[in-house]
Amino acid sequence: MIRTVTGDLERIAGPILCHEHLQIDLCCQKGPDVVLGEAEQDDVVSDLADAMRHGLKAVVDLSVSGSGRNPSGLREISLRAGLPVVCAAGFYWDPYPKAVYDFSVEALRDILIRELTEGMEGSDIRAGVIKIGTDRGPIGDAAARVFQAAAMASLATGAAVITHTSAVVQAFWHLDTLLRAGMDPARILISHMGAAHNVTQLIDIGRYGALMGIDKVGFVARRSNAELADLVRDACEAGLESQIILSSDVARRDRLMRHGGSSYGAVFTDFFPMLRARGVSDQKIDVMMCQNPQRILDIATK
C-alpha cells in the first residue's frame, strides 16, 4: 500500500520520482531562490505534466515541517496534475524545529506516527514516508535523537525512512544508527549518493542492504549528468541496480522549465538516453525507476 496525499493506493505501476520537491522553502539557509511556493504552483503542475508525457506515474515530495511543507498545496497539485504525490513526515536539520530540542525521543516518535496515521498540520492528509537528515557539521545529539525517533516511528507504522546526507561518508553513520535501532535496511533509502567519488563507495554502502539515491539528475551545477550516468552504469555492472533509485531533487525555482531548467522530466528526457548509450538495459532502468521505488514506498498494513 502506498500512502498519497489523496489517499492510499494498492500500488503504482510505472516510473516514480522518489526524491523531489513540489513545495519547499529553504530561504533561511540559501536565500529566496530556493523557494517553491504557491506562486510557482502553475509552473510545477505544467512541468509535472511534461514529465508525465514521458512516463512519470508518481512523485515523492520530501519537504518536511520546517522546510516549506504544504500538504494542502501538494493535494491541490496532485489533483490538478492527475498525479499521485507522496508527502513526508520528518524533521529538517538546518535548523531543526524547537520541538527537537524540547521534546523526548518518544514525543518526537509520536509526532511522526501522528503525521503518518492521522494527518499533518491540522489536516487529514497523511504522510507516506519519513524524511530526516544531517548537515555538514559534526553529527550531534539532536540528529541522533531524530534518527532514533524516526526508526521507532518506522517500526510502528511500516513507513520507510529516507535520509539526507550532506557528505557521502555520513551514510555509514545513518545506517549504523538506524540499524542499531532495529530497522530493516530494506526500509532505508540514503539520498545524494551521486556525490560518491566512485562506485567503490557505493559498493561499500550497498553492503548494508539499503537503497541509495542517485537523485540530483539535472542539477548540473553539482555534477554533470554524464558523470552521474557513468556512476549508475558502474553501479549496475557491480550488480547494485536493485538498490539504486533515480530522481532529480528539484528544490529551487531556477530548475523549473520556465527559468530554463530541465525540471522533473530530466531523468526521462536526458538521463535515460545516456544510460542506454552506456549499455544499461531497459530492464535495469525499470528496476531502478519502478520496482525499487514501489518497494520502498510500500507501507505494511498495521
Short mmCIF file of N, CA, C and O in Angstrom, two decimals, residues 30-159:
data_model
loop_
_atom_site.label_atom_id
_atom_site.label_comp_id
_atom_site.label_asym_id
_atom_site.label_seq_id
_atom_site.Cartn_x
_atom_site.Cartn_y
_atom_site.Cartn_z
N LYS A 30 19.55 29.64 2.25
CA LYS A 30 20.14 29.83 0.93
C LYS A 30 19.54 30.98 0.13
O LYS A 30 19.88 31.16 -1.03
N GLY A 31 18.63 31.75 0.73
CA GLY A 31 18.07 32.88 0.02
C GLY A 31 16.78 32.54 -0.72
O GLY A 31 16.36 31.39 -0.79
N PRO A 32 16.14 33.55 -1.33
CA PRO A 32 14.80 33.37 -1.90
C PRO A 32 14.73 32.50 -3.14
O PRO A 32 13.63 32.08 -3.52
N ASP A 33 15.86 32.22 -3.78
CA ASP A 33 15.81 31.39 -4.99
C ASP A 33 15.44 29.95 -4.68
O ASP A 33 15.07 29.20 -5.58
N VAL A 34 15.59 29.52 -3.43
CA VAL A 34 15.30 28.13 -3.09
C VAL A 34 13.92 28.03 -2.44
O VAL A 34 13.74 27.42 -1.40
N VAL A 35 12.95 28.62 -3.12
CA VAL A 35 11.56 28.56 -2.69
C VAL A 35 10.71 28.07 -3.85
O VAL A 35 10.83 28.57 -4.97
N LEU A 36 9.88 27.08 -3.59
CA LEU A 36 8.80 26.70 -4.49
C LEU A 36 7.53 26.79 -3.67
O LEU A 36 7.24 25.92 -2.84
N GLY A 37 6.78 27.87 -3.85
CA GLY A 37 5.59 28.10 -3.06
C GLY A 37 4.35 28.20 -3.92
O GLY A 37 4.32 27.74 -5.07
N GLU A 38 3.33 28.85 -3.38
CA GLU A 38 2.07 28.97 -4.11
C GLU A 38 2.25 29.69 -5.44
O GLU A 38 1.58 29.38 -6.42
N ALA A 39 3.17 30.65 -5.49
CA ALA A 39 3.39 31.41 -6.72
C ALA A 39 3.93 30.54 -7.86
O ALA A 39 3.78 30.88 -9.04
N GLU A 40 4.56 29.42 -7.51
CA GLU A 40 5.14 28.52 -8.52
C GLU A 40 4.26 27.32 -8.84
O GLU A 40 4.65 26.47 -9.64
N GLN A 41 3.08 27.24 -8.24
CA GLN A 41 2.28 26.02 -8.41
C GLN A 41 1.88 25.78 -9.87
O GLN A 41 1.90 24.63 -10.33
N ASP A 42 1.52 26.83 -10.60
CA ASP A 42 1.16 26.62 -12.00
C ASP A 42 2.33 26.05 -12.78
O ASP A 42 2.16 25.13 -13.62
N ASP A 43 3.54 26.57 -12.53
CA ASP A 43 4.72 26.07 -13.23
C ASP A 43 5.02 24.62 -12.84
O ASP A 43 5.41 23.80 -13.69
N VAL A 44 4.86 24.30 -11.56
CA VAL A 44 5.10 22.94 -11.10
C VAL A 44 4.14 21.97 -11.77
O VAL A 44 4.53 20.90 -12.26
N VAL A 45 2.86 22.34 -11.83
CA VAL A 45 1.86 21.48 -12.47
C VAL A 45 2.20 21.29 -13.94
O VAL A 45 2.13 20.17 -14.48
N SER A 46 2.59 22.37 -14.62
CA SER A 46 2.95 22.27 -16.03
C SER A 46 4.17 21.37 -16.24
O SER A 46 4.19 20.54 -17.16
N ASP A 47 5.17 21.51 -15.38
CA ASP A 47 6.38 20.69 -15.51
C ASP A 47 6.09 19.22 -15.21
O ASP A 47 6.66 18.33 -15.85
N LEU A 48 5.23 18.97 -14.24
CA LEU A 48 4.84 17.58 -13.97
C LEU A 48 4.09 16.98 -15.16
O LEU A 48 4.31 15.82 -15.51
N ALA A 49 3.23 17.77 -15.78
CA ALA A 49 2.50 17.29 -16.95
C ALA A 49 3.47 16.90 -18.07
O ALA A 49 3.28 15.89 -18.75
N ASP A 50 4.51 17.69 -18.24
CA ASP A 50 5.52 17.37 -19.25
C ASP A 50 6.21 16.06 -18.90
O ASP A 50 6.40 15.19 -19.78
N ALA A 51 6.59 15.87 -17.63
CA ALA A 51 7.24 14.62 -17.23
C ALA A 51 6.30 13.44 -17.39
O ALA A 51 6.73 12.32 -17.73
N MET A 52 5.01 13.66 -17.14
CA MET A 52 4.03 12.57 -17.29
C MET A 52 3.94 12.13 -18.75
O MET A 52 3.71 10.95 -19.03
N ARG A 53 4.11 13.06 -19.67
CA ARG A 53 4.08 12.69 -21.09
C ARG A 53 5.25 11.77 -21.43
O ARG A 53 5.19 11.02 -22.42
N HIS A 54 6.28 11.79 -20.63
CA HIS A 54 7.44 10.91 -20.84
C HIS A 54 7.39 9.67 -19.96
O HIS A 54 8.34 8.88 -19.96
N GLY A 55 6.30 9.51 -19.18
CA GLY A 55 6.12 8.26 -18.46
C GLY A 55 5.98 8.35 -16.95
O GLY A 55 5.72 7.34 -16.30
N LEU A 56 6.19 9.52 -16.35
CA LEU A 56 6.10 9.65 -14.90
C LEU A 56 4.73 9.25 -14.39
O LEU A 56 3.71 9.68 -14.91
N LYS A 57 4.72 8.41 -13.32
CA LYS A 57 3.46 7.92 -12.76
C LYS A 57 3.21 8.37 -11.33
O LYS A 57 2.09 8.29 -10.84
N ALA A 58 4.24 8.85 -10.62
CA ALA A 58 4.06 9.33 -9.25
C ALA A 58 5.32 10.07 -8.83
O ALA A 58 6.39 9.89 -9.42
N VAL A 59 5.19 10.89 -7.80
CA VAL A 59 6.32 11.66 -7.30
C VAL A 59 6.25 11.72 -5.78
O VAL A 59 5.17 11.73 -5.19
N VAL A 60 7.43 11.74 -5.15
CA VAL A 60 7.54 11.85 -3.70
C VAL A 60 8.09 13.23 -3.37
O VAL A 60 9.19 13.58 -3.80
N ASP A 61 7.33 14.02 -2.61
CA ASP A 61 7.79 15.32 -2.15
C ASP A 61 8.40 15.14 -0.77
O ASP A 61 7.72 14.73 0.17
N LEU A 62 9.69 15.46 -0.63
CA LEU A 62 10.40 15.20 0.62
C LEU A 62 10.62 16.46 1.46
O LEU A 62 11.49 16.48 2.33
N SER A 63 9.81 17.49 1.24
CA SER A 63 9.83 18.63 2.15
C SER A 63 9.11 18.23 3.44
O SER A 63 8.09 17.54 3.39
N VAL A 64 9.66 18.66 4.57
CA VAL A 64 9.04 18.34 5.86
C VAL A 64 8.78 19.62 6.62
O VAL A 64 9.11 20.72 6.18
N SER A 65 8.20 19.49 7.79
CA SER A 65 7.93 20.65 8.64
C SER A 65 9.23 21.40 8.90
O SER A 65 10.23 20.80 9.29
N GLY A 66 9.22 22.71 8.64
CA GLY A 66 10.42 23.50 8.79
C GLY A 66 11.13 23.77 7.48
O GLY A 66 12.06 24.57 7.43
N SER A 67 10.70 23.11 6.41
CA SER A 67 11.32 23.37 5.10
C SER A 67 10.27 23.64 4.03
O SER A 67 10.46 23.34 2.86
N GLY A 68 9.15 24.21 4.46
CA GLY A 68 8.15 24.64 3.49
C GLY A 68 7.15 23.59 3.09
O GLY A 68 6.47 23.75 2.07
N ARG A 69 7.01 22.54 3.86
CA ARG A 69 6.00 21.52 3.53
C ARG A 69 4.61 22.15 3.50
O ARG A 69 4.24 22.92 4.38
N ASN A 70 3.82 21.77 2.51
CA ASN A 70 2.48 22.33 2.34
C ASN A 70 1.55 21.21 1.90
O ASN A 70 1.30 21.03 0.71
N PRO A 71 1.02 20.42 2.85
CA PRO A 71 0.19 19.28 2.47
C PRO A 71 -1.02 19.65 1.61
O PRO A 71 -1.31 18.95 0.62
N SER A 72 -1.72 20.73 1.95
CA SER A 72 -2.89 21.10 1.15
C SER A 72 -2.47 21.55 -0.24
O SER A 72 -3.16 21.27 -1.24
N GLY A 73 -1.32 22.24 -0.33
CA GLY A 73 -0.81 22.61 -1.65
C GLY A 73 -0.43 21.39 -2.47
O GLY A 73 -0.66 21.35 -3.69
N LEU A 74 0.15 20.39 -1.82
CA LEU A 74 0.51 19.16 -2.53
C LEU A 74 -0.73 18.42 -3.02
O LEU A 74 -0.74 17.86 -4.13
N ARG A 75 -1.78 18.42 -2.21
CA ARG A 75 -3.03 17.78 -2.65
C ARG A 75 -3.59 18.51 -3.86
O ARG A 75 -4.05 17.87 -4.82
N GLU A 76 -3.55 19.84 -3.83
CA GLU A 76 -4.05 20.61 -4.97
C GLU A 76 -3.23 20.31 -6.22
O GLU A 76 -3.78 20.11 -7.31
N ILE A 77 -1.91 20.28 -6.09
CA ILE A 77 -1.04 19.96 -7.24
C ILE A 77 -1.34 18.57 -7.76
O ILE A 77 -1.44 18.35 -8.98
N SER A 78 -1.50 17.61 -6.86
CA SER A 78 -1.79 16.23 -7.26
C SER A 78 -3.08 16.14 -8.04
O SER A 78 -3.15 15.49 -9.10
N LEU A 79 -4.13 16.83 -7.56
CA LEU A 79 -5.42 16.79 -8.24
C LEU A 79 -5.36 17.50 -9.58
O LEU A 79 -5.91 17.01 -10.57
N ARG A 80 -4.69 18.61 -9.63
CA ARG A 80 -4.61 19.37 -10.89
C ARG A 80 -3.80 18.60 -11.93
O ARG A 80 -4.16 18.60 -13.12
N ALA A 81 -2.72 17.96 -11.50
CA ALA A 81 -1.86 17.24 -12.45
C ALA A 81 -2.39 15.84 -12.76
O ALA A 81 -1.99 15.25 -13.76
N GLY A 82 -3.27 15.31 -11.90
CA GLY A 82 -3.70 13.93 -12.06
C GLY A 82 -2.59 12.95 -11.79
O GLY A 82 -2.48 11.91 -12.45
N LEU A 83 -1.76 13.29 -10.79
CA LEU A 83 -0.57 12.50 -10.50
C LEU A 83 -0.51 12.19 -9.00
O LEU A 83 -0.60 13.11 -8.18
N PRO A 84 -0.33 10.93 -8.61
CA PRO A 84 -0.17 10.61 -7.18
C PRO A 84 1.07 11.29 -6.61
O PRO A 84 2.14 11.27 -7.22
N VAL A 85 0.92 11.88 -5.43
CA VAL A 85 2.01 12.56 -4.73
C VAL A 85 2.10 12.01 -3.32
O VAL A 85 1.09 11.95 -2.60
N VAL A 86 3.29 11.60 -2.91
CA VAL A 86 3.55 11.14 -1.55
C VAL A 86 4.23 12.27 -0.78
O VAL A 86 5.15 12.90 -1.29
N CYS A 87 3.76 12.53 0.43
CA CYS A 87 4.31 13.57 1.28
C CYS A 87 5.12 12.94 2.42
O CYS A 87 4.94 11.75 2.73
N ALA A 88 5.97 13.73 3.05
CA ALA A 88 6.88 13.19 4.07
C ALA A 88 6.61 13.78 5.45
O ALA A 88 6.39 14.98 5.60
N ALA A 89 6.67 12.91 6.46
CA ALA A 89 6.81 13.32 7.85
C ALA A 89 8.30 13.45 8.13
O ALA A 89 9.13 12.87 7.44
N GLY A 90 8.65 14.23 9.15
CA GLY A 90 10.07 14.31 9.49
C GLY A 90 10.44 15.63 10.10
O GLY A 90 9.61 16.51 10.34
N PHE A 91 11.74 15.78 10.33
CA PHE A 91 12.30 16.99 10.93
C PHE A 91 13.50 17.43 10.09
O PHE A 91 14.44 16.66 9.90
N TYR A 92 13.45 18.69 9.61
CA TYR A 92 14.56 19.17 8.82
C TYR A 92 15.70 19.59 9.72
O TYR A 92 15.51 20.00 10.85
N TRP A 93 16.90 19.56 9.20
CA TRP A 93 18.10 19.63 10.03
C TRP A 93 18.75 21.00 10.13
O TRP A 93 19.69 21.17 10.90
N ASP A 94 18.31 21.99 9.37
CA ASP A 94 19.04 23.26 9.39
C ASP A 94 18.09 24.44 9.19
O ASP A 94 17.89 24.91 8.08
N PRO A 95 17.49 24.96 10.27
CA PRO A 95 17.65 24.46 11.64
C PRO A 95 16.58 23.42 11.98
O PRO A 95 15.53 23.39 11.35
N TYR A 96 16.87 22.59 12.97
CA TYR A 96 15.82 21.72 13.49
C TYR A 96 14.76 22.57 14.17
O TYR A 96 15.08 23.59 14.78
N PRO A 97 13.50 22.15 14.10
CA PRO A 97 12.47 22.89 14.85
C PRO A 97 12.71 22.78 16.35
O PRO A 97 13.38 21.86 16.83
N LYS A 98 12.14 23.70 17.09
CA LYS A 98 12.35 23.78 18.53
C LYS A 98 11.96 22.47 19.22
O LYS A 98 12.57 22.08 20.22
N ALA A 99 10.96 21.79 18.68
CA ALA A 99 10.49 20.55 19.31
C ALA A 99 11.60 19.51 19.43
O ALA A 99 11.61 18.72 20.38
N VAL A 100 12.52 19.49 18.48
CA VAL A 100 13.60 18.51 18.51
C VAL A 100 14.43 18.66 19.79
O VAL A 100 14.92 17.67 20.35
N TYR A 101 14.59 19.88 20.24
CA TYR A 101 15.39 20.14 21.44
C TYR A 101 14.57 20.05 22.72
O TYR A 101 15.11 19.73 23.79
N ASP A 102 13.27 20.32 22.61
CA ASP A 102 12.43 20.39 23.80
C ASP A 102 11.77 19.07 24.16
O ASP A 102 11.47 18.82 25.34
N PHE A 103 11.51 18.21 23.17
CA PHE A 103 10.71 17.01 23.38
C PHE A 103 11.61 15.78 23.55
O PHE A 103 12.74 15.74 23.07
N SER A 104 11.06 14.77 24.19
CA SER A 104 11.75 13.49 24.31
C SER A 104 11.75 12.76 22.98
O SER A 104 10.98 13.09 22.07
N VAL A 105 12.60 11.75 22.87
CA VAL A 105 12.61 10.92 21.67
C VAL A 105 11.24 10.30 21.45
O VAL A 105 10.74 10.24 20.31
N GLU A 106 10.60 9.87 22.52
CA GLU A 106 9.29 9.24 22.40
C GLU A 106 8.25 10.24 21.89
O GLU A 106 7.37 9.88 21.09
N ALA A 107 8.34 11.50 22.35
CA ALA A 107 7.39 12.51 21.87
C ALA A 107 7.61 12.81 20.39
O ALA A 107 6.65 13.00 19.63
N LEU A 108 8.87 12.86 19.97
CA LEU A 108 9.16 13.06 18.56
C LEU A 108 8.65 11.88 17.73
O LEU A 108 8.09 12.07 16.65
N ARG A 109 8.84 10.68 18.24
CA ARG A 109 8.28 9.48 17.59
C ARG A 109 6.78 9.64 17.40
O ARG A 109 6.24 9.34 16.32
N ASP A 110 6.11 10.09 18.44
CA ASP A 110 4.65 10.19 18.38
C ASP A 110 4.20 11.24 17.37
O ASP A 110 3.14 11.07 16.73
N ILE A 111 4.96 12.34 17.22
CA ILE A 111 4.63 13.33 16.19
C ILE A 111 4.69 12.69 14.81
O ILE A 111 3.79 12.86 13.98
N LEU A 112 5.74 11.92 14.56
CA LEU A 112 5.89 11.25 13.26
C LEU A 112 4.76 10.25 13.03
O LEU A 112 4.18 10.19 11.93
N ILE A 113 4.46 9.47 14.03
CA ILE A 113 3.39 8.48 13.90
C ILE A 113 2.06 9.17 13.59
O ILE A 113 1.28 8.72 12.73
N ARG A 114 1.81 10.27 14.28
CA ARG A 114 0.55 11.00 14.05
C ARG A 114 0.48 11.53 12.62
O ARG A 114 -0.58 11.46 11.97
N GLU A 115 1.60 12.06 12.10
CA GLU A 115 1.59 12.57 10.73
C GLU A 115 1.41 11.45 9.70
O GLU A 115 0.86 11.67 8.62
N LEU A 116 1.86 10.26 10.04
CA LEU A 116 1.73 9.12 9.14
C LEU A 116 0.37 8.45 9.20
O LEU A 116 -0.08 7.86 8.22
N THR A 117 -0.29 8.52 10.33
CA THR A 117 -1.53 7.76 10.53
C THR A 117 -2.78 8.62 10.66
O THR A 117 -3.89 8.13 10.40
N GLU A 118 -2.63 9.91 11.05
CA GLU A 118 -3.80 10.75 11.27
C GLU A 118 -3.84 11.94 10.31
O GLU A 118 -4.88 12.21 9.69
N GLY A 119 -2.74 12.67 10.21
CA GLY A 119 -2.72 13.82 9.32
C GLY A 119 -1.69 14.83 9.75
O GLY A 119 -1.15 14.77 10.86
N MET A 120 -1.41 15.77 8.84
CA MET A 120 -0.36 16.77 9.07
C MET A 120 -0.97 18.16 9.19
O MET A 120 -1.87 18.51 8.42
N GLU A 121 -0.48 18.92 10.14
CA GLU A 121 -0.78 20.34 10.25
C GLU A 121 -2.28 20.62 10.24
O GLU A 121 -2.77 21.48 9.52
N GLY A 122 -3.00 19.85 11.07
CA GLY A 122 -4.43 20.08 11.23
C GLY A 122 -5.29 19.57 10.10
O GLY A 122 -6.50 19.85 10.06
N SER A 123 -4.72 18.81 9.18
CA SER A 123 -5.49 18.27 8.06
C SER A 123 -5.62 16.75 8.19
O SER A 123 -5.04 16.14 9.08
N ASP A 124 -6.38 16.16 7.28
CA ASP A 124 -6.48 14.70 7.23
C ASP A 124 -5.52 14.11 6.21
O ASP A 124 -5.61 12.93 5.87
N ILE A 125 -4.60 14.92 5.71
CA ILE A 125 -3.63 14.47 4.71
C ILE A 125 -2.48 13.78 5.44
O ILE A 125 -1.80 14.38 6.27
N ARG A 126 -2.26 12.50 5.11
CA ARG A 126 -1.26 11.72 5.83
C ARG A 126 0.02 11.57 5.02
O ARG A 126 0.00 11.49 3.80
N ALA A 127 1.13 11.56 5.74
CA ALA A 127 2.43 11.33 5.12
C ALA A 127 2.58 9.86 4.75
O ALA A 127 1.94 8.98 5.34
N GLY A 128 3.48 9.59 3.78
CA GLY A 128 3.70 8.22 3.34
C GLY A 128 5.11 7.72 3.55
O GLY A 128 5.38 6.53 3.37
N VAL A 129 6.02 8.62 3.94
CA VAL A 129 7.41 8.26 4.24
C VAL A 129 7.91 9.17 5.36
O VAL A 129 7.28 10.17 5.69
N ILE A 130 9.08 8.83 5.90
CA ILE A 130 9.74 9.64 6.91
C ILE A 130 11.02 10.19 6.30
O ILE A 130 11.81 9.44 5.72
N LYS A 131 11.26 11.52 6.44
CA LYS A 131 12.46 12.16 5.91
C LYS A 131 13.24 12.79 7.06
O LYS A 131 12.69 13.57 7.84
N ILE A 132 14.51 12.47 7.15
CA ILE A 132 15.41 13.05 8.16
C ILE A 132 16.76 13.29 7.50
O ILE A 132 16.98 12.87 6.37
N GLY A 133 17.68 13.97 8.21
CA GLY A 133 18.97 14.22 7.60
C GLY A 133 19.98 14.81 8.55
O GLY A 133 19.68 15.10 9.71
N THR A 134 21.18 15.01 8.05
CA THR A 134 22.29 15.58 8.81
C THR A 134 22.96 16.67 7.98
O THR A 134 23.05 16.56 6.76
N ASP A 135 23.45 17.71 8.69
CA ASP A 135 24.09 18.81 7.99
C ASP A 135 25.59 18.55 7.84
O ASP A 135 26.07 17.45 8.11
N ARG A 136 26.33 19.57 7.43
CA ARG A 136 27.74 19.37 7.10
C ARG A 136 28.65 19.36 8.32
O ARG A 136 29.81 18.99 8.22
N GLY A 137 28.16 19.80 9.45
CA GLY A 137 28.99 19.82 10.64
C GLY A 137 29.05 18.47 11.32
O GLY A 137 28.52 17.46 10.82
N PRO A 138 29.69 18.42 12.48
CA PRO A 138 29.71 17.18 13.27
C PRO A 138 28.29 16.74 13.61
O PRO A 138 27.42 17.57 13.87
N ILE A 139 28.05 15.45 13.58
CA ILE A 139 26.72 14.91 13.88
C ILE A 139 26.55 14.89 15.39
O ILE A 139 27.29 14.22 16.11
N GLY A 140 25.57 15.66 15.87
CA GLY A 140 25.40 15.83 17.30
C GLY A 140 24.22 15.08 17.88
O GLY A 140 23.59 14.25 17.22
N ASP A 141 23.91 15.43 19.13
CA ASP A 141 22.86 14.74 19.87
C ASP A 141 21.48 14.94 19.24
O ASP A 141 20.67 14.02 19.24
N ALA A 142 21.23 16.14 18.71
CA ALA A 142 19.92 16.38 18.12
C ALA A 142 19.64 15.43 16.96
O ALA A 142 18.56 14.84 16.86
N ALA A 143 20.63 15.26 16.09
CA ALA A 143 20.46 14.33 14.96
C ALA A 143 20.27 12.90 15.45
O ALA A 143 19.44 12.16 14.93
N ALA A 144 21.04 12.51 16.46
CA ALA A 144 20.92 11.16 16.98
C ALA A 144 19.51 10.90 17.51
O ALA A 144 18.94 9.82 17.30
N ARG A 145 18.93 11.90 18.19
CA ARG A 145 17.59 11.74 18.73
C ARG A 145 16.55 11.68 17.62
O ARG A 145 15.59 10.90 17.69
N VAL A 146 16.73 12.50 16.59
CA VAL A 146 15.81 12.48 15.45
C VAL A 146 15.86 11.12 14.75
O VAL A 146 14.82 10.55 14.39
N PHE A 147 17.05 10.59 14.53
CA PHE A 147 17.18 9.29 13.86
C PHE A 147 16.56 8.18 14.71
O PHE A 147 15.93 7.26 14.18
N GLN A 148 16.74 8.26 16.01
CA GLN A 148 16.14 7.26 16.89
C GLN A 148 14.62 7.33 16.81
O GLN A 148 13.94 6.31 16.69
N ALA A 149 14.07 8.55 16.85
CA ALA A 149 12.62 8.72 16.78
C ALA A 149 12.08 8.22 15.44
O ALA A 149 11.02 7.58 15.38
N ALA A 150 12.81 8.50 14.36
CA ALA A 150 12.38 8.07 13.03
C ALA A 150 12.36 6.55 12.93
O ALA A 150 11.42 5.96 12.36
N ALA A 151 13.38 5.91 13.47
CA ALA A 151 13.41 4.44 13.44
C ALA A 151 12.24 3.87 14.22
O ALA A 151 11.59 2.92 13.77
N MET A 152 11.95 4.43 15.38
CA MET A 152 10.83 3.95 16.19
C MET A 152 9.50 4.14 15.46
O MET A 152 8.64 3.26 15.49
N ALA A 153 9.33 5.29 14.80
CA ALA A 153 8.10 5.54 14.06
C ALA A 153 7.97 4.61 12.87
O ALA A 153 6.88 4.13 12.54
N SER A 154 9.09 4.33 12.21
CA SER A 154 9.08 3.39 11.08
C SER A 154 8.66 2.00 11.53
O SER A 154 7.82 1.35 10.89
N LEU A 155 9.22 1.56 12.64
CA LEU A 155 8.89 0.23 13.15
C LEU A 155 7.42 0.15 13.56
O LEU A 155 6.78 -0.90 13.43
N ALA A 156 6.87 1.28 14.03
CA ALA A 156 5.48 1.28 14.48
C ALA A 156 4.49 1.36 13.34
O ALA A 156 3.35 0.88 13.46
N THR A 157 4.88 1.95 12.20
CA THR A 157 3.94 2.22 11.12
C THR A 157 4.20 1.44 9.84
O THR A 157 3.31 1.33 8.99
N GLY A 158 5.42 0.97 9.65
CA GLY A 158 5.77 0.33 8.39
C GLY A 158 6.27 1.28 7.34
O GLY A 158 6.62 0.87 6.23
N ALA A 159 6.32 2.60 7.65
CA ALA A 159 6.80 3.58 6.68
C ALA A 159 8.32 3.53 6.56
O ALA A 159 9.02 3.30 7.54
#
